[in-house]
């Protein structure tokens, strides 16, 4: 019997004339946690999960947080949040249209317009295919719409913007709650609280017909010992 094997692809003469040595152990892939199950993933359709990835562009002037909800290898939901670069917001608009409906392998090899978004896709891909997702131990994973729920009632990204100098100290500009309007200082000029306005709530009030000034006042809130302050300052003007 000839030892020459017949394969559907080209083989070198040396390999063609080698005899067959039987394969022993199968060594299947190690199971990974996916949406409440242990899965030995062998192909893209075996992958499911909801998670996040963070990326940055080459000059590191901006960053992207990308959240994907993957079901059976296909991206069903995408949330693209960017900060630090004006052009990146427009790239995010395109990426949010491009991603849904693609497999995660397609998405990994698709130009998502911005280096930061592409890098976030790479980092997120690694988490998903290794079973390190937010929904790894959640039965049936998270529903489509989990990304919007992450944004909260105002459907706005959580942003923190702080500025400080050695000579003049710190300025609170934006917190999770919203746009900081005033900082509260004690007798030693130390920060003890702040006032903010929730831009999402204010916009929703105005859309429903409320007068802008009333909406502005109704959307305000405070944090810390704001009422005990000796002095209040506008962080953008003082």
mmCIF file of C-alpha atoms in Angstrom:
data_model
loop_
_atom_site.group_PDB
_atom_site.id
_atom_site.type_symbol
_atom_site.label_atom_id
_atom_site.label_comp_id
_atom_site.label_asym_id
_atom_site.label_seq_id
_atom_site.Cartn_x
_atom_site.Cartn_y
_atom_site.Cartn_z
ATOM 1 C CA UNK A 1 0.000 0.000 0.000
ATOM 2 C CA UNK A 2 1.287 3.427 -0.890
ATOM 3 C CA UNK A 3 2.070 5.872 1.886
ATOM 4 C CA UNK A 4 1.305 8.801 -0.415
ATOM 5 C CA UNK A 5 -1.744 10.663 0.927
ATOM 6 C CA UNK A 6 -4.259 12.402 -1.264
ATOM 7 C CA UNK A 7 -5.219 15.840 0.065
ATOM 8 C CA UNK A 8 -7.343 18.620 -1.468
ATOM 9 C CA UNK A 9 -4.440 21.075 -1.126
ATOM 10 C CA UNK A 10 -0.821 21.207 -2.209
ATOM 11 C CA UNK A 11 1.808 19.378 -0.163
ATOM 12 C CA UNK A 12 5.557 19.277 -0.574
ATOM 13 C CA UNK A 13 7.140 16.075 -1.958
ATOM 14 C CA UNK A 14 8.771 15.399 1.424
ATOM 15 C CA UNK A 15 5.440 15.462 3.255
ATOM 16 C CA UNK A 16 3.617 13.474 0.559
ATOM 17 C CA UNK A 17 5.986 10.533 1.007
ATOM 18 C CA UNK A 18 5.831 10.482 4.793
ATOM 19 C CA UNK A 19 3.921 7.652 6.435
ATOM 20 C CA UNK A 20 0.904 8.412 8.647
ATOM 21 C CA UNK A 21 1.371 8.520 12.408
ATOM 22 C CA UNK A 22 -1.974 8.223 14.202
ATOM 23 C CA UNK A 23 -3.139 11.096 16.380
ATOM 24 C CA UNK A 24 -3.769 10.206 20.007
ATOM 25 C CA UNK A 25 -5.477 12.614 22.444
ATOM 26 C CA UNK A 26 -8.013 15.036 20.925
ATOM 27 C CA UNK A 27 -7.151 17.970 23.240
ATOM 28 C CA UNK A 28 -10.407 19.825 22.618
ATOM 29 C CA UNK A 29 -10.540 23.516 23.556
ATOM 30 C CA UNK A 30 -11.024 24.265 27.224
ATOM 31 C CA UNK A 31 -14.649 25.215 27.998
ATOM 32 C CA UNK A 32 -15.256 28.905 28.619
ATOM 33 C CA UNK A 33 -18.209 30.488 30.489
ATOM 34 C CA UNK A 34 -20.811 31.964 28.158
ATOM 35 C CA UNK A 35 -24.197 33.226 29.300
ATOM 36 C CA UNK A 36 -24.578 30.658 32.070
ATOM 37 C CA UNK A 37 -23.125 27.713 30.125
ATOM 38 C CA UNK A 38 -19.712 26.126 29.621
ATOM 39 C CA UNK A 39 -18.877 26.138 25.911
ATOM 40 C CA UNK A 40 -15.967 24.505 24.094
ATOM 41 C CA UNK A 41 -15.802 27.107 21.338
ATOM 42 C CA UNK A 42 -14.615 25.824 17.960
ATOM 43 C CA UNK A 43 -16.087 28.401 15.628
ATOM 44 C CA UNK A 44 -17.372 31.987 15.720
ATOM 45 C CA UNK A 45 -21.019 30.904 16.027
ATOM 46 C CA UNK A 46 -20.134 29.301 19.378
ATOM 47 C CA UNK A 47 -19.445 32.730 20.908
ATOM 48 C CA UNK A 48 -21.988 34.760 22.895
ATOM 49 C CA UNK A 49 -21.630 37.468 25.524
ATOM 50 C CA UNK A 50 -22.038 41.115 26.489
ATOM 51 C CA UNK A 51 -18.976 43.121 27.488
ATOM 52 C CA UNK A 52 -16.901 46.264 27.023
ATOM 53 C CA UNK A 53 -13.529 47.191 25.518
ATOM 54 C CA UNK A 54 -11.504 50.393 25.751
ATOM 55 C CA UNK A 55 -9.268 51.676 22.952
ATOM 56 C CA UNK A 56 -7.104 54.672 22.149
ATOM 57 C CA UNK A 57 -5.666 56.237 18.998
ATOM 58 C CA UNK A 58 -1.959 56.356 18.146
ATOM 59 C CA UNK A 59 -1.361 59.942 19.378
ATOM 60 C CA UNK A 60 -3.525 59.102 22.432
ATOM 61 C CA UNK A 61 -5.581 62.247 22.054
ATOM 62 C CA UNK A 62 -8.867 60.381 22.444
ATOM 63 C CA UNK A 63 -10.360 57.147 23.736
ATOM 64 C CA UNK A 64 -13.330 54.891 22.994
ATOM 65 C CA UNK A 65 -15.407 52.591 25.186
ATOM 66 C CA UNK A 66 -17.111 49.999 22.997
ATOM 67 C CA UNK A 67 -19.876 47.716 24.318
ATOM 68 C CA UNK A 68 -21.140 44.787 22.239
ATOM 69 C CA UNK A 69 -23.923 42.283 22.809
ATOM 70 C CA UNK A 70 -23.003 39.150 20.831
ATOM 71 C CA UNK A 71 -25.410 36.254 20.258
ATOM 72 C CA UNK A 72 -24.180 33.136 18.429
ATOM 73 C CA UNK A 73 -21.222 35.016 17.007
ATOM 74 C CA UNK A 74 -23.255 37.930 15.620
ATOM 75 C CA UNK A 75 -23.238 41.461 17.045
ATOM 76 C CA UNK A 76 -26.846 42.286 17.907
ATOM 77 C CA UNK A 77 -26.211 45.540 19.778
ATOM 78 C CA UNK A 78 -23.405 48.117 19.850
ATOM 79 C CA UNK A 79 -22.782 51.091 22.126
ATOM 80 C CA UNK A 80 -19.924 53.400 21.084
ATOM 81 C CA UNK A 81 -18.810 56.063 23.570
ATOM 82 C CA UNK A 82 -15.915 58.409 22.812
ATOM 83 C CA UNK A 83 -14.093 61.226 24.570
ATOM 84 C CA UNK A 84 -11.311 63.691 23.860
ATOM 85 C CA UNK A 85 -11.472 63.991 20.063
ATOM 86 C CA UNK A 86 -14.126 65.844 18.069
ATOM 87 C CA UNK A 87 -13.631 63.735 14.941
ATOM 88 C CA UNK A 88 -14.017 60.571 16.974
ATOM 89 C CA UNK A 89 -17.676 61.359 17.716
ATOM 90 C CA UNK A 90 -18.435 61.291 13.989
ATOM 91 C CA UNK A 91 -16.462 58.060 13.612
ATOM 92 C CA UNK A 92 -18.562 56.588 16.424
ATOM 93 C CA UNK A 93 -21.732 57.439 14.492
ATOM 94 C CA UNK A 94 -20.443 55.402 11.551
ATOM 95 C CA UNK A 95 -19.205 52.522 13.736
ATOM 96 C CA UNK A 96 -22.586 52.205 15.474
ATOM 97 C CA UNK A 97 -24.137 51.721 12.037
ATOM 98 C CA UNK A 98 -21.425 49.358 10.761
ATOM 99 C CA UNK A 99 -21.174 46.918 13.689
ATOM 100 C CA UNK A 100 -24.666 45.420 14.229
ATOM 101 C CA UNK A 101 -25.218 42.344 12.056
ATOM 102 C CA UNK A 102 -21.542 41.520 11.640
ATOM 103 C CA UNK A 103 -19.871 38.508 13.212
ATOM 104 C CA UNK A 104 -17.222 39.443 15.746
ATOM 105 C CA UNK A 105 -14.554 38.148 13.349
ATOM 106 C CA UNK A 106 -15.894 40.389 10.578
ATOM 107 C CA UNK A 107 -15.946 43.336 12.957
ATOM 108 C CA UNK A 108 -12.373 42.670 14.055
ATOM 109 C CA UNK A 109 -11.282 42.885 10.427
ATOM 110 C CA UNK A 110 -13.442 45.880 9.477
ATOM 111 C CA UNK A 111 -12.160 49.455 9.425
ATOM 112 C CA UNK A 112 -14.260 51.130 12.103
ATOM 113 C CA UNK A 113 -13.110 54.569 10.901
ATOM 114 C CA UNK A 114 -11.095 55.546 14.004
ATOM 115 C CA UNK A 115 -7.959 53.981 15.521
ATOM 116 C CA UNK A 116 -9.435 54.197 19.015
ATOM 117 C CA UNK A 117 -12.599 52.328 17.990
ATOM 118 C CA UNK A 118 -10.555 49.695 16.133
ATOM 119 C CA UNK A 119 -8.364 49.218 19.215
ATOM 120 C CA UNK A 120 -11.443 48.918 21.444
ATOM 121 C CA UNK A 121 -12.785 46.234 19.071
ATOM 122 C CA UNK A 122 -9.537 44.302 19.390
ATOM 123 C CA UNK A 123 -9.525 44.462 23.188
ATOM 124 C CA UNK A 124 -13.196 43.510 23.382
ATOM 125 C CA UNK A 125 -12.723 40.596 20.959
ATOM 126 C CA UNK A 126 -10.093 39.100 23.242
ATOM 127 C CA UNK A 127 -12.416 39.268 26.243
ATOM 128 C CA UNK A 128 -15.335 37.689 24.404
ATOM 129 C CA UNK A 129 -13.462 34.757 22.826
ATOM 130 C CA UNK A 130 -11.811 33.914 26.159
ATOM 131 C CA UNK A 131 -15.119 33.947 28.048
ATOM 132 C CA UNK A 132 -14.310 37.010 30.168
ATOM 133 C CA UNK A 133 -17.572 38.827 29.598
ATOM 134 C CA UNK A 134 -19.940 40.732 31.847
ATOM 135 C CA UNK A 135 -22.615 38.126 31.101
ATOM 136 C CA UNK A 136 -20.406 35.028 31.451
ATOM 137 C CA UNK A 137 -22.473 33.549 34.286
ATOM 138 C CA UNK A 138 -25.872 35.084 33.435
ATOM 139 C CA UNK A 139 -28.407 32.558 32.118
ATOM 140 C CA UNK A 140 -29.156 33.407 28.486
ATOM 141 C CA UNK A 141 -26.995 36.523 28.777
ATOM 142 C CA UNK A 142 -28.280 40.090 28.712
ATOM 143 C CA UNK A 143 -31.244 41.237 26.651
ATOM 144 C CA UNK A 144 -30.783 43.387 23.561
ATOM 145 C CA UNK A 145 -31.023 46.885 24.981
ATOM 146 C CA UNK A 146 -28.550 46.323 27.809
ATOM 147 C CA UNK A 147 -26.311 48.997 26.302
ATOM 148 C CA UNK A 148 -29.025 51.631 26.549
ATOM 149 C CA UNK A 149 -29.675 50.584 30.134
ATOM 150 C CA UNK A 150 -25.997 51.194 30.883
ATOM 151 C CA UNK A 151 -26.518 54.846 29.931
ATOM 152 C CA UNK A 152 -29.237 55.395 32.523
ATOM 153 C CA UNK A 153 -32.443 57.437 32.362
ATOM 154 C CA UNK A 154 -30.914 60.385 30.545
ATOM 155 C CA UNK A 155 -29.372 58.135 27.875
ATOM 156 C CA UNK A 156 -26.055 60.002 28.213
ATOM 157 C CA UNK A 157 -22.555 58.656 28.757
ATOM 158 C CA UNK A 158 -21.052 58.978 32.211
ATOM 159 C CA UNK A 159 -18.346 61.616 31.874
ATOM 160 C CA UNK A 160 -15.932 63.037 34.428
ATOM 161 C CA UNK A 161 -14.045 66.206 33.521
ATOM 162 C CA UNK A 162 -11.758 67.758 36.124
ATOM 163 C CA UNK A 163 -9.085 70.411 35.781
ATOM 164 C CA UNK A 164 -6.429 71.577 38.211
ATOM 165 C CA UNK A 165 -3.340 73.802 38.486
ATOM 166 C CA UNK A 166 -0.706 74.114 41.164
ATOM 167 C CA UNK A 167 -1.418 77.822 41.661
ATOM 168 C CA UNK A 168 -5.217 77.833 41.592
ATOM 169 C CA UNK A 169 -6.260 74.314 42.609
ATOM 170 C CA UNK A 170 -8.997 72.070 41.273
ATOM 171 C CA UNK A 171 -12.072 72.780 39.163
ATOM 172 C CA UNK A 172 -14.966 70.304 38.834
ATOM 173 C CA UNK A 173 -16.433 70.636 35.331
ATOM 174 C CA UNK A 174 -18.515 67.501 34.772
ATOM 175 C CA UNK A 175 -19.539 64.608 37.020
ATOM 176 C CA UNK A 176 -21.606 61.483 36.444
ATOM 177 C CA UNK A 177 -24.649 63.423 37.617
ATOM 178 C CA UNK A 178 -24.117 66.155 35.033
ATOM 179 C CA UNK A 179 -22.639 69.560 34.237
ATOM 180 C CA UNK A 180 -21.124 71.177 37.342
ATOM 181 C CA UNK A 181 -22.477 74.696 37.844
ATOM 182 C CA UNK A 182 -21.013 75.628 41.232
ATOM 183 C CA UNK A 183 -18.405 74.319 43.660
ATOM 184 C CA UNK A 184 -18.892 74.657 47.422
ATOM 185 C CA UNK A 185 -15.907 75.760 49.540
ATOM 186 C CA UNK A 186 -15.473 75.871 53.323
ATOM 187 C CA UNK A 187 -13.701 78.504 55.418
ATOM 188 C CA UNK A 188 -10.331 77.050 54.378
ATOM 189 C CA UNK A 189 -11.263 77.235 50.666
ATOM 190 C CA UNK A 190 -11.431 73.434 50.455
ATOM 191 C CA UNK A 191 -14.090 71.702 48.322
ATOM 192 C CA UNK A 192 -16.976 70.259 50.338
ATOM 193 C CA UNK A 193 -19.562 69.757 47.607
ATOM 194 C CA UNK A 194 -20.879 70.846 44.250
ATOM 195 C CA UNK A 195 -24.019 71.754 42.346
ATOM 196 C CA UNK A 196 -24.865 70.181 38.996
ATOM 197 C CA UNK A 197 -27.512 70.207 36.297
ATOM 198 C CA UNK A 198 -28.526 66.990 34.550
ATOM 199 C CA UNK A 199 -28.465 67.930 30.869
ATOM 200 C CA UNK A 200 -30.382 64.804 29.867
ATOM 201 C CA UNK A 201 -33.248 65.551 32.279
ATOM 202 C CA UNK A 202 -33.302 69.227 31.305
ATOM 203 C CA UNK A 203 -33.514 68.416 27.606
ATOM 204 C CA UNK A 204 -36.325 65.919 28.219
ATOM 205 C CA UNK A 205 -38.285 68.535 30.202
ATOM 206 C CA UNK A 206 -37.891 71.083 27.391
ATOM 207 C CA UNK A 207 -38.947 68.531 24.766
ATOM 208 C CA UNK A 208 -42.167 68.007 26.735
ATOM 209 C CA UNK A 209 -42.940 71.728 26.605
ATOM 210 C CA UNK A 210 -41.473 73.070 29.843
ATOM 211 C CA UNK A 211 -39.935 76.538 29.734
ATOM 212 C CA UNK A 212 -36.108 76.386 29.566
ATOM 213 C CA UNK A 213 -35.507 78.317 32.817
ATOM 214 C CA UNK A 214 -37.945 76.120 34.724
ATOM 215 C CA UNK A 215 -36.406 72.970 33.188
ATOM 216 C CA UNK A 216 -32.942 74.222 34.171
ATOM 217 C CA UNK A 217 -33.922 74.761 37.803
ATOM 218 C CA UNK A 218 -35.820 71.470 38.022
ATOM 219 C CA UNK A 219 -32.803 69.546 36.695
ATOM 220 C CA UNK A 220 -30.396 70.863 39.341
ATOM 221 C CA UNK A 221 -29.029 68.845 42.223
ATOM 222 C CA UNK A 222 -26.241 68.985 44.801
ATOM 223 C CA UNK A 223 -23.701 66.610 46.300
ATOM 224 C CA UNK A 224 -21.771 66.649 49.575
ATOM 225 C CA UNK A 225 -22.117 69.404 52.188
ATOM 226 C CA UNK A 226 -23.157 71.945 49.582
ATOM 227 C CA UNK A 227 -25.540 73.841 51.876
ATOM 228 C CA UNK A 228 -22.815 74.341 54.528
ATOM 229 C CA UNK A 229 -20.434 76.197 52.216
ATOM 230 C CA UNK A 230 -18.928 79.544 53.151
ATOM 231 C CA UNK A 231 -18.301 80.339 49.493
ATOM 232 C CA UNK A 232 -19.600 79.211 46.105
ATOM 233 C CA UNK A 233 -17.650 79.540 42.856
ATOM 234 C CA UNK A 234 -18.354 78.997 39.166
ATOM 235 C CA UNK A 235 -15.617 76.524 38.136
ATOM 236 C CA UNK A 236 -15.483 77.945 34.613
ATOM 237 C CA UNK A 237 -15.348 81.638 35.509
ATOM 238 C CA UNK A 238 -13.692 82.006 38.927
#
